PDB file of C-alpha atoms in Angstrom:
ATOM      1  CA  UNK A   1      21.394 -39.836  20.184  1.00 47.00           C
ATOM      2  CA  UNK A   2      18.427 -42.117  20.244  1.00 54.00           C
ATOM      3  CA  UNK A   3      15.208 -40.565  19.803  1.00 59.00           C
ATOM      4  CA  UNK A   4      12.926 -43.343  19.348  1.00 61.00           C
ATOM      5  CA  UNK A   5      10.762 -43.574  22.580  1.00 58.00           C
ATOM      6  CA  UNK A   6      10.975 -39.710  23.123  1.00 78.00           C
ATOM      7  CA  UNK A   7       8.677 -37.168  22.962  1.00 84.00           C
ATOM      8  CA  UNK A   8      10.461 -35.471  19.967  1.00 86.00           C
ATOM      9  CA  UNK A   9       9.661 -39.318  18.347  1.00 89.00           C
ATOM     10  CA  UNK A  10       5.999 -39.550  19.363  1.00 90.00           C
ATOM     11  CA  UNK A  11       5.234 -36.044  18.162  1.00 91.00           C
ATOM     12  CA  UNK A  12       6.572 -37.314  15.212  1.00 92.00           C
ATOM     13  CA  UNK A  13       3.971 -39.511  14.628  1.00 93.00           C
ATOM     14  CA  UNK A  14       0.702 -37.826  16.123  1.00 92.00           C
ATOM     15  CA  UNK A  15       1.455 -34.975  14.012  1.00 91.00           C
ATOM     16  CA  UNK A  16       1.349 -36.868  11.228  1.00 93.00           C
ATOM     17  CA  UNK A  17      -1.862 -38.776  12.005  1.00 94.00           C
ATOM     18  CA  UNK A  18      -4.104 -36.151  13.609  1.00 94.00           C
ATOM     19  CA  UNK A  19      -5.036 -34.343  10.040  1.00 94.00           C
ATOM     20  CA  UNK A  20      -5.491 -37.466   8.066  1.00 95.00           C
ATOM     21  CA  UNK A  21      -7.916 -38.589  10.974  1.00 96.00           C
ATOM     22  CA  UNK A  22      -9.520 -35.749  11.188  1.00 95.00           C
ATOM     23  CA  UNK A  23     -10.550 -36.233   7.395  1.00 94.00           C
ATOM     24  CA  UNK A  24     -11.627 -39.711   7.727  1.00 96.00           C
ATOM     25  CA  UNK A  25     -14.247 -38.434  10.410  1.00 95.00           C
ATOM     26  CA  UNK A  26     -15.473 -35.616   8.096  1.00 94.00           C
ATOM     27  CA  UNK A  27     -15.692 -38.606   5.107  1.00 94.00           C
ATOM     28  CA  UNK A  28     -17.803 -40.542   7.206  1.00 94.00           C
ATOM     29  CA  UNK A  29     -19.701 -37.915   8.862  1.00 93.00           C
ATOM     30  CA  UNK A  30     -20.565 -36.274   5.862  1.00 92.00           C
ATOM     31  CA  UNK A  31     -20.715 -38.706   2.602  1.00 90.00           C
ATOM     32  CA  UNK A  32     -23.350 -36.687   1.117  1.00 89.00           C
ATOM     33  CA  UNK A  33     -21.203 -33.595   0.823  1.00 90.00           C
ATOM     34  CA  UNK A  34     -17.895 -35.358   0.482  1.00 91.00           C
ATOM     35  CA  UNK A  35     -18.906 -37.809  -1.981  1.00 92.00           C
ATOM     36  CA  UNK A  36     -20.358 -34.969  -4.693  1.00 91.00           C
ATOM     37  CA  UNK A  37     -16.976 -33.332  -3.704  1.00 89.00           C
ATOM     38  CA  UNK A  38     -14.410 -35.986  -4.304  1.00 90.00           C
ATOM     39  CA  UNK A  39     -16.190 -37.740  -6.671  1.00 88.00           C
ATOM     40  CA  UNK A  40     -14.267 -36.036 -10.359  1.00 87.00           C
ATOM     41  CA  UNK A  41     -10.230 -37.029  -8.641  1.00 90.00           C
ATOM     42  CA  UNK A  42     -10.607 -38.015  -4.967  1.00 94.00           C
ATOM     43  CA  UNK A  43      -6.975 -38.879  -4.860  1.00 95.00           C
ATOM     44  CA  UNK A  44      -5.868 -35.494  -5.497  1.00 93.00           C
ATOM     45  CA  UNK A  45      -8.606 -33.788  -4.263  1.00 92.00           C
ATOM     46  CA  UNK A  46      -7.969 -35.521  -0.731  1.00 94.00           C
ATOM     47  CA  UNK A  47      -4.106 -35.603  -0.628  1.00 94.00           C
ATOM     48  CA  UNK A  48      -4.611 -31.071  -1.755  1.00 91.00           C
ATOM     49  CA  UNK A  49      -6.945 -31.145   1.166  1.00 91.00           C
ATOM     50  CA  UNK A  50      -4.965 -32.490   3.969  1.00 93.00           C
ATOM     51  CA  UNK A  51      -1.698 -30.845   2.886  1.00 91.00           C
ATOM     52  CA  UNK A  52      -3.215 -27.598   2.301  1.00 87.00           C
ATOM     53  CA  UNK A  53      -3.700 -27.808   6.332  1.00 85.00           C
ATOM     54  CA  UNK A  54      -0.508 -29.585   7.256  1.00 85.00           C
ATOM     55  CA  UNK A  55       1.495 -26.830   5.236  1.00 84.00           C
ATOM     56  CA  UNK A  56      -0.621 -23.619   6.441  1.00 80.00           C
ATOM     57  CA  UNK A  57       0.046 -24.078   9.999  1.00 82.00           C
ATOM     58  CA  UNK A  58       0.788 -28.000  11.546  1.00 87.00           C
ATOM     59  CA  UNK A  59       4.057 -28.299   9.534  1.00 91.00           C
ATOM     60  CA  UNK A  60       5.742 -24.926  10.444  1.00 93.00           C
ATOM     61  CA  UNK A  61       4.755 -25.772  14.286  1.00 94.00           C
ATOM     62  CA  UNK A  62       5.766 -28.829  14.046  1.00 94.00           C
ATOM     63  CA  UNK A  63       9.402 -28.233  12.689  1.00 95.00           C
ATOM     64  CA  UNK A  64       9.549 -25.718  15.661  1.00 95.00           C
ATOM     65  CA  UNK A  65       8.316 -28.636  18.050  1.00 94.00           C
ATOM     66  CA  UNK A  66      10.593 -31.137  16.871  1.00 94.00           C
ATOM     67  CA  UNK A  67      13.970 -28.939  16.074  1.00 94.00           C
ATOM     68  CA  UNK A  68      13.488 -27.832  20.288  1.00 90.00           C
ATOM     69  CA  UNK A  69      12.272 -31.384  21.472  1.00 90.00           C
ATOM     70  CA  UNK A  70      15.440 -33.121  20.408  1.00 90.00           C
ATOM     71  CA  UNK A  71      18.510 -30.658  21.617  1.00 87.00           C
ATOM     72  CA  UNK A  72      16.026 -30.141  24.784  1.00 83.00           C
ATOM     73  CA  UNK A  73      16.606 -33.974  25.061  1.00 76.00           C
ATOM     74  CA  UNK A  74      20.781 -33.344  25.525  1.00 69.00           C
ATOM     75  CA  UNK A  75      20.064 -30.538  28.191  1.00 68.00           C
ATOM     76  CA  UNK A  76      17.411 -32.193  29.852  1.00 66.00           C
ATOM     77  CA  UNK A  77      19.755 -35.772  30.012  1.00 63.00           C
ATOM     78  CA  UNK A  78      22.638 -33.032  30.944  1.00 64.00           C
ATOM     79  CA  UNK A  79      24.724 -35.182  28.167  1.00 66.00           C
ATOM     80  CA  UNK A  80      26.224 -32.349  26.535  1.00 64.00           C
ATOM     81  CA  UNK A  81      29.108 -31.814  28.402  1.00 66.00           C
ATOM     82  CA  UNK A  82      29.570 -35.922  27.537  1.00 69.00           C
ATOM     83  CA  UNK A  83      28.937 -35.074  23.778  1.00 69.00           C
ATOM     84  CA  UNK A  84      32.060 -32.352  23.910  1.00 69.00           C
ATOM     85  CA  UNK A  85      34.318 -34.133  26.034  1.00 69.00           C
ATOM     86  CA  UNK A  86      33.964 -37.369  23.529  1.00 71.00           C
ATOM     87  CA  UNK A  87      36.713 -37.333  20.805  1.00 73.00           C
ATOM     88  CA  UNK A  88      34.499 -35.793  18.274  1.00 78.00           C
ATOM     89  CA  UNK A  89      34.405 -32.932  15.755  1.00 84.00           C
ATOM     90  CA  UNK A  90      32.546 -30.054  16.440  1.00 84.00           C
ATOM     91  CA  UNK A  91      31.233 -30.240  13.168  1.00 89.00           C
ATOM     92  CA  UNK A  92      30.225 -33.531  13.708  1.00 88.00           C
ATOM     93  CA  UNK A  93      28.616 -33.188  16.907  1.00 85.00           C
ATOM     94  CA  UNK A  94      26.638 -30.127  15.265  1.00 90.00           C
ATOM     95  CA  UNK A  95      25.751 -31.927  12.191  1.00 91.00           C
ATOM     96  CA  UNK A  96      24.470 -35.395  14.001  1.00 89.00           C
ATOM     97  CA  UNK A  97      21.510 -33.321  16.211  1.00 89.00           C
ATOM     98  CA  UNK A  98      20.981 -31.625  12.821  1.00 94.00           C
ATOM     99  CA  UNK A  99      20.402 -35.205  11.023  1.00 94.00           C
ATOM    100  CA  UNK A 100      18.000 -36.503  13.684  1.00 93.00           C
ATOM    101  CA  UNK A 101      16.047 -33.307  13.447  1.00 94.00           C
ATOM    102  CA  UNK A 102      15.679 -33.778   9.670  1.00 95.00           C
ATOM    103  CA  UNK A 103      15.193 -37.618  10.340  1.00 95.00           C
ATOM    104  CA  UNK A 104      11.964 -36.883  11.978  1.00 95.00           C
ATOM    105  CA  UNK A 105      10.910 -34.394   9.650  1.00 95.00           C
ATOM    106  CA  UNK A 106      11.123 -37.283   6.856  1.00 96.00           C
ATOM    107  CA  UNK A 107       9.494 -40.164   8.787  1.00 96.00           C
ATOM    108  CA  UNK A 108       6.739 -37.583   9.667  1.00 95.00           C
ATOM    109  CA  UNK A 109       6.142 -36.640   5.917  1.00 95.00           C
ATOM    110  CA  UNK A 110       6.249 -40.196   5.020  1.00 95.00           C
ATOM    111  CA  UNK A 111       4.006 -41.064   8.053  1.00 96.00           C
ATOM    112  CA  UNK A 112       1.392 -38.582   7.143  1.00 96.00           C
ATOM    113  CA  UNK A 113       1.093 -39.471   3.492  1.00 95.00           C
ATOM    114  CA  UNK A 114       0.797 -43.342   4.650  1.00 96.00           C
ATOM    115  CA  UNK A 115      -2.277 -42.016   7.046  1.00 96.00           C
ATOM    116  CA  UNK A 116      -3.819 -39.796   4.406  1.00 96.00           C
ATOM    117  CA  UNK A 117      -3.944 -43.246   2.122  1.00 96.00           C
ATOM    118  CA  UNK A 118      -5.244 -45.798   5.318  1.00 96.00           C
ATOM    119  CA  UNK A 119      -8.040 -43.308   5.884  1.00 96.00           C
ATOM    120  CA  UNK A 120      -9.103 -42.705   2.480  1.00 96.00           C
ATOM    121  CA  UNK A 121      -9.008 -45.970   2.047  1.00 96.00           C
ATOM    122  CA  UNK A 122     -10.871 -46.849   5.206  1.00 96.00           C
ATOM    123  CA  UNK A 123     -13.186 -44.257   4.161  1.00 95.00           C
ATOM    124  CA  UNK A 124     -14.352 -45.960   0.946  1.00 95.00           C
ATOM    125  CA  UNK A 125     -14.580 -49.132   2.901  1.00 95.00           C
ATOM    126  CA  UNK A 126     -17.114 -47.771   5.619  1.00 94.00           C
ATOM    127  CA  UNK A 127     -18.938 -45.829   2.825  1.00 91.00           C
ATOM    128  CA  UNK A 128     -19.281 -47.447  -0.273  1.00 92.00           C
ATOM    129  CA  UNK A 129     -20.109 -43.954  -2.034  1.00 92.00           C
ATOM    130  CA  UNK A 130     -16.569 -43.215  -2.476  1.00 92.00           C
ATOM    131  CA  UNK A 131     -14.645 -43.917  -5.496  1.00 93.00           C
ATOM    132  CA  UNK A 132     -10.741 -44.020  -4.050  1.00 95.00           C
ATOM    133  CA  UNK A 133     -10.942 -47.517  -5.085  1.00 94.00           C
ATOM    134  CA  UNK A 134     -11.729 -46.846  -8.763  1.00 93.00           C
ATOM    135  CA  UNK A 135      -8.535 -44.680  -9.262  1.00 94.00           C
ATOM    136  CA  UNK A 136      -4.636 -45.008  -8.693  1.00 94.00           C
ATOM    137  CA  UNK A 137      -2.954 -43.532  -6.084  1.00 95.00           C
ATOM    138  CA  UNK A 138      -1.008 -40.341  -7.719  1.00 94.00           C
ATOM    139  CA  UNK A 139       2.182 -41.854  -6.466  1.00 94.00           C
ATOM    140  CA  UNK A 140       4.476 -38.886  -8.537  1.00 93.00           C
ATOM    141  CA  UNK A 141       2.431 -36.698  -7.402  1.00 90.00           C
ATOM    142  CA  UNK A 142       2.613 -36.965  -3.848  1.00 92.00           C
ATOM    143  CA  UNK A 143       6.241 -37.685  -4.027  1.00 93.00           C
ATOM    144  CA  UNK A 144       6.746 -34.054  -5.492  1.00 93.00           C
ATOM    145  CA  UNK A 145       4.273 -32.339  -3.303  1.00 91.00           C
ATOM    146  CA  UNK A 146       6.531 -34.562  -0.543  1.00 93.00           C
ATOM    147  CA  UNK A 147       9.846 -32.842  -1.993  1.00 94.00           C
ATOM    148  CA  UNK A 148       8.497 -28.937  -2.161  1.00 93.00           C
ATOM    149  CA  UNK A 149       7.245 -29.413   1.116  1.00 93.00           C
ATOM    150  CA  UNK A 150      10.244 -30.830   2.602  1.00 95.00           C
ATOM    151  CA  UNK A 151      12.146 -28.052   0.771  1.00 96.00           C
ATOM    152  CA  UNK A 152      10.408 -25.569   2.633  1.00 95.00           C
ATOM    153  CA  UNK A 153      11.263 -25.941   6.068  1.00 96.00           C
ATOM    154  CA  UNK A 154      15.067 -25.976   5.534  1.00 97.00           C
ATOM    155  CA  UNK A 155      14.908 -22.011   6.597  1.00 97.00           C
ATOM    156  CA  UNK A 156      13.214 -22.818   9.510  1.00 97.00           C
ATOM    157  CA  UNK A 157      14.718 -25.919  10.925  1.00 97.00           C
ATOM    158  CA  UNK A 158      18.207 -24.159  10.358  1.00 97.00           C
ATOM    159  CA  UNK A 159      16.790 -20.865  12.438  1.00 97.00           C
ATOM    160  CA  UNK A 160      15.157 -22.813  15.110  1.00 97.00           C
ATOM    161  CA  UNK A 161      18.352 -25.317  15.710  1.00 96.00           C
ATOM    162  CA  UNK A 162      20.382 -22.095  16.310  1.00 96.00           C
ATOM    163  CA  UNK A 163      18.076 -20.536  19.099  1.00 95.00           C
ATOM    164  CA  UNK A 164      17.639 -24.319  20.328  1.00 92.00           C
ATOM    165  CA  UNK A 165      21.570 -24.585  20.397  1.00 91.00           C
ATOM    166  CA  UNK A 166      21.761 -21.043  22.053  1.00 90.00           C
ATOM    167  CA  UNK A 167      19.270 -21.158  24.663  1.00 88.00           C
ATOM    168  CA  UNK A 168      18.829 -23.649  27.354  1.00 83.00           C
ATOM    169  CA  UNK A 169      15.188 -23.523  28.343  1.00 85.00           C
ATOM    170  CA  UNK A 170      13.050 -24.848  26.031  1.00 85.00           C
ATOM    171  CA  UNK A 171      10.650 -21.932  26.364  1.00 91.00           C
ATOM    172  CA  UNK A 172      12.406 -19.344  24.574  1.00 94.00           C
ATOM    173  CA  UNK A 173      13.194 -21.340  21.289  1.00 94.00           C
ATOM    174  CA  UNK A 174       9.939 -22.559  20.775  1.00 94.00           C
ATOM    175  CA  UNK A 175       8.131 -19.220  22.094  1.00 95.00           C
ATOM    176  CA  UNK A 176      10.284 -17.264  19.647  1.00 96.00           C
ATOM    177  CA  UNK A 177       9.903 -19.757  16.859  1.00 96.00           C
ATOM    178  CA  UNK A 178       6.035 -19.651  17.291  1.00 96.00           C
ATOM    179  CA  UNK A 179       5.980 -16.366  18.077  1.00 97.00           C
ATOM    180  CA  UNK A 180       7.427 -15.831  14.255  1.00 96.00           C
ATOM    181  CA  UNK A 181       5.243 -17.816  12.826  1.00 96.00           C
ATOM    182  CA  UNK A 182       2.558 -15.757  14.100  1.00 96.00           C
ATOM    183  CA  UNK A 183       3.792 -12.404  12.651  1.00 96.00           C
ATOM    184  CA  UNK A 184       3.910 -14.493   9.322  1.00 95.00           C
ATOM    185  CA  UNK A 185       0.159 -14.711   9.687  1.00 93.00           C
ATOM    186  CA  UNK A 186      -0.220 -11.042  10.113  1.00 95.00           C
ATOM    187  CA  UNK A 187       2.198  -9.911   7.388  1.00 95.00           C
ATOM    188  CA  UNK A 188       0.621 -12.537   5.010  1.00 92.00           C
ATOM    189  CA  UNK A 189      -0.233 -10.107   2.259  1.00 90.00           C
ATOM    190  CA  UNK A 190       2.673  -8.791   2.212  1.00 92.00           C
ATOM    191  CA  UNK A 191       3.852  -8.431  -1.329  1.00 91.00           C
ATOM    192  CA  UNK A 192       7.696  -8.987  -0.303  1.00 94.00           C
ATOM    193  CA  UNK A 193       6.817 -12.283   1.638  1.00 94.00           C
ATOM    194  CA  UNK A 194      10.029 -14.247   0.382  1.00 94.00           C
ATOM    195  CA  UNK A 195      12.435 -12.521   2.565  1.00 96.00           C
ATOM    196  CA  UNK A 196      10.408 -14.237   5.539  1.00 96.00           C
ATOM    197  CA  UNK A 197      11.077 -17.805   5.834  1.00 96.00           C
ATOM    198  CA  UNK A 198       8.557 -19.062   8.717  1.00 96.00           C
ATOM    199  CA  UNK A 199       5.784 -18.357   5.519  1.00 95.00           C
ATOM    200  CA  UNK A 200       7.662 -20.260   2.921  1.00 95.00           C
ATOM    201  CA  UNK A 201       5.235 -23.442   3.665  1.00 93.00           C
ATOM    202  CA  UNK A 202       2.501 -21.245   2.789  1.00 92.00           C
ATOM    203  CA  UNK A 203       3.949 -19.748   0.034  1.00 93.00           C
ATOM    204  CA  UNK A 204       5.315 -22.958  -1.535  1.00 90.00           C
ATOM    205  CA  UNK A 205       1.809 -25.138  -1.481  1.00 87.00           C
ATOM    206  CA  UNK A 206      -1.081 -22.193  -0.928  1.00 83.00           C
ATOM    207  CA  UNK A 207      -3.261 -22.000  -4.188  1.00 80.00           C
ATOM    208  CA  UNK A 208      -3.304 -17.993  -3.854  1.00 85.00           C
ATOM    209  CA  UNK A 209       0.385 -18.136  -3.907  1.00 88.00           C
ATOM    210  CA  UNK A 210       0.726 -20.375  -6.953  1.00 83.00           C
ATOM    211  CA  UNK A 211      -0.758 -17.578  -8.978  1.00 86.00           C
ATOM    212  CA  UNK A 212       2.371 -15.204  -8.176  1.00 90.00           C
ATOM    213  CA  UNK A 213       5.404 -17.641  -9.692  1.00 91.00           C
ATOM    214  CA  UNK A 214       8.061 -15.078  -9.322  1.00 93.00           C
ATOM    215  CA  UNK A 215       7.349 -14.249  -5.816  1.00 93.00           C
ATOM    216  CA  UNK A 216       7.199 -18.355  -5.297  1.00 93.00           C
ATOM    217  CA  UNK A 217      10.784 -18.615  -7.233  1.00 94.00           C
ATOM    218  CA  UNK A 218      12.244 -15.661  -5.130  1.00 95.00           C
ATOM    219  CA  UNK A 219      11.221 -17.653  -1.955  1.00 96.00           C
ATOM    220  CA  UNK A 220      13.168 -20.997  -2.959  1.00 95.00           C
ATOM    221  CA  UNK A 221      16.407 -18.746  -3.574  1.00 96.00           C
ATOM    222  CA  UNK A 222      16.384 -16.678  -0.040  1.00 97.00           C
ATOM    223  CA  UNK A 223      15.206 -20.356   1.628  1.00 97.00           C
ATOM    224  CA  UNK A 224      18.712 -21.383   0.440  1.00 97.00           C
ATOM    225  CA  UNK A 225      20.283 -18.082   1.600  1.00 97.00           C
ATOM    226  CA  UNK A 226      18.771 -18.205   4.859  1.00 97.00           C
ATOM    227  CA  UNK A 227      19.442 -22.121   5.232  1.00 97.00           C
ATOM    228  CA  UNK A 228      22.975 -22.287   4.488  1.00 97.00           C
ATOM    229  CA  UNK A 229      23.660 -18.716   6.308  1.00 97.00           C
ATOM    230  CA  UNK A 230      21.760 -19.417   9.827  1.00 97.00           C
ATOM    231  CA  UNK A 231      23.537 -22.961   9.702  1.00 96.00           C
ATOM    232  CA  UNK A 232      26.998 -21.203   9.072  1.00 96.00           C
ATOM    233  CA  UNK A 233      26.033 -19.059  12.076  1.00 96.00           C
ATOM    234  CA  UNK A 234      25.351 -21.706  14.209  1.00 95.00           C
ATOM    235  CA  UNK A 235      28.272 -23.815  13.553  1.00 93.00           C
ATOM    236  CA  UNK A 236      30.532 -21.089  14.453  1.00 94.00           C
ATOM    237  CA  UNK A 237      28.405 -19.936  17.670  1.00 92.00           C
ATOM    238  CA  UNK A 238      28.963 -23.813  18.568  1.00 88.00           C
ATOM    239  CA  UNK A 239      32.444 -23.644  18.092  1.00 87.00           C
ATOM    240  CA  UNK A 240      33.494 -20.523  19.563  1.00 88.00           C
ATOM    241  CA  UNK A 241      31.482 -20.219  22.681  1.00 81.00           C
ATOM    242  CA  UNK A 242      33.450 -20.738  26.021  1.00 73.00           C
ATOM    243  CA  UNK A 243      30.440 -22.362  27.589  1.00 67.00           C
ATOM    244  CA  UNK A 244      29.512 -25.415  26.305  1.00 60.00           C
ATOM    245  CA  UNK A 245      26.651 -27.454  27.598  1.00 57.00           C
TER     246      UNK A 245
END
């Protein structure tokens, strides 16, 4: 399946622009807050800053988005009934939608820490205050925040491929899937948060969270759980249903 050129691709990339734009017009709009503020370790200060709003509510949505965009794309084409008839595993079939899902989810965390660079960079240019110039990039850095991230939607992707798989209007997944997310919100202080995997974005990046270590290390073990079991599920709902497509 191609999904360059399709709304699943072009969400893709507007998610991972519109925070890291945002900043750049509060930078410029406001150097003599922002340049007091950033000036001790504007790299890190900056990258904590945008990701601490991509992981508390545009990532989750956006792994919903995405996960329903691109099996949407099959029904919508009405190619599934193509896909099963071609001499292909059902495994393979199952995992390939699965692979362009994550696929996107990659080029937009590698999109949005490109963007969060250009504008800091453009920022210093337009205002001279800044100091991104004076210090290096924390390359390691944002690779590992890049990684934990990453790591944290596995629950979800795996959760909202299933209903996507299941249901045929594009409504329900993503209503459900949002809907979830929005009982996270409401249940955040919630002291047993790890069995709950729509909040594991918060709980793997939020400061507040960072102070409770076991409840962090309890979340990356039932993210695993609940990634490899809804998968598992899936892949045999696939398999054994009598209606395909």
């Amino acid at each position: 399946m191609k999904s360059k050129g399709t709304a699943a691709f072009w969400l893709t990339v507007v998610g991972a622009a519109f925070i890291p734009i945002v900043s750049f017009i509060r930078l410029v709009a406001r150097p003599d807050h922002f340049i007091r503020a950033l000036k001790k370790d504007p790299w890190q200060m900056f990258i904590n800053d945008n990701w601490q709003a991509g992981a508390f509510f545009l990532l989750p949505v956006f792994a919903i988005l995405v996960t329903s965009l691109v099996v949407q794309t099959e029904y919508k084409n009405n190619t599934w009934k193509q896909v099963y008839a071609s001499p292909r595993s059902i495994l393979d079939i199952f995992m390939s939608r699965f692979i362009v899902i994550h696929t996107l989810i990659l080029l937009a965390f590698v999109l949005f820490n490109a963007f969060i660079i250009i504008t800091a960079c453009a920022a210093n240019l337009v205002q001279k205050g800044y100091n991104f110039f004076d210090h290096p990039v924390p390359w390691k850095t944002l690779f590992a925040l890049t990684a934990k991230l990453y790591f944290s939607v596995l629950a979800i992707t795996a959760i909202q491929y299933w209903l996507s798989l299941r249901f045929r209007n594009f409504i329900i997944p993503l209503g459900i899937g949002l809907a979830l997310l929005v009982t996270g919100f409401m249940i955040l202080q919630w002291d047993q948060l790890y069995f709950y995997p729509y909040m594991y974005p918060v709980v793997f990046f939020w400061p507040s969270f960072q102070k409770n270590p076991a409840l962090v290390d309890k979340a990356q073990v039932f993210n695993m759980i609940w990634f490899a079991l809804v998968l598992l599920i899936a892949l045999w709902d696939m398999a054994t249903r009598k209606e395909k497509g």
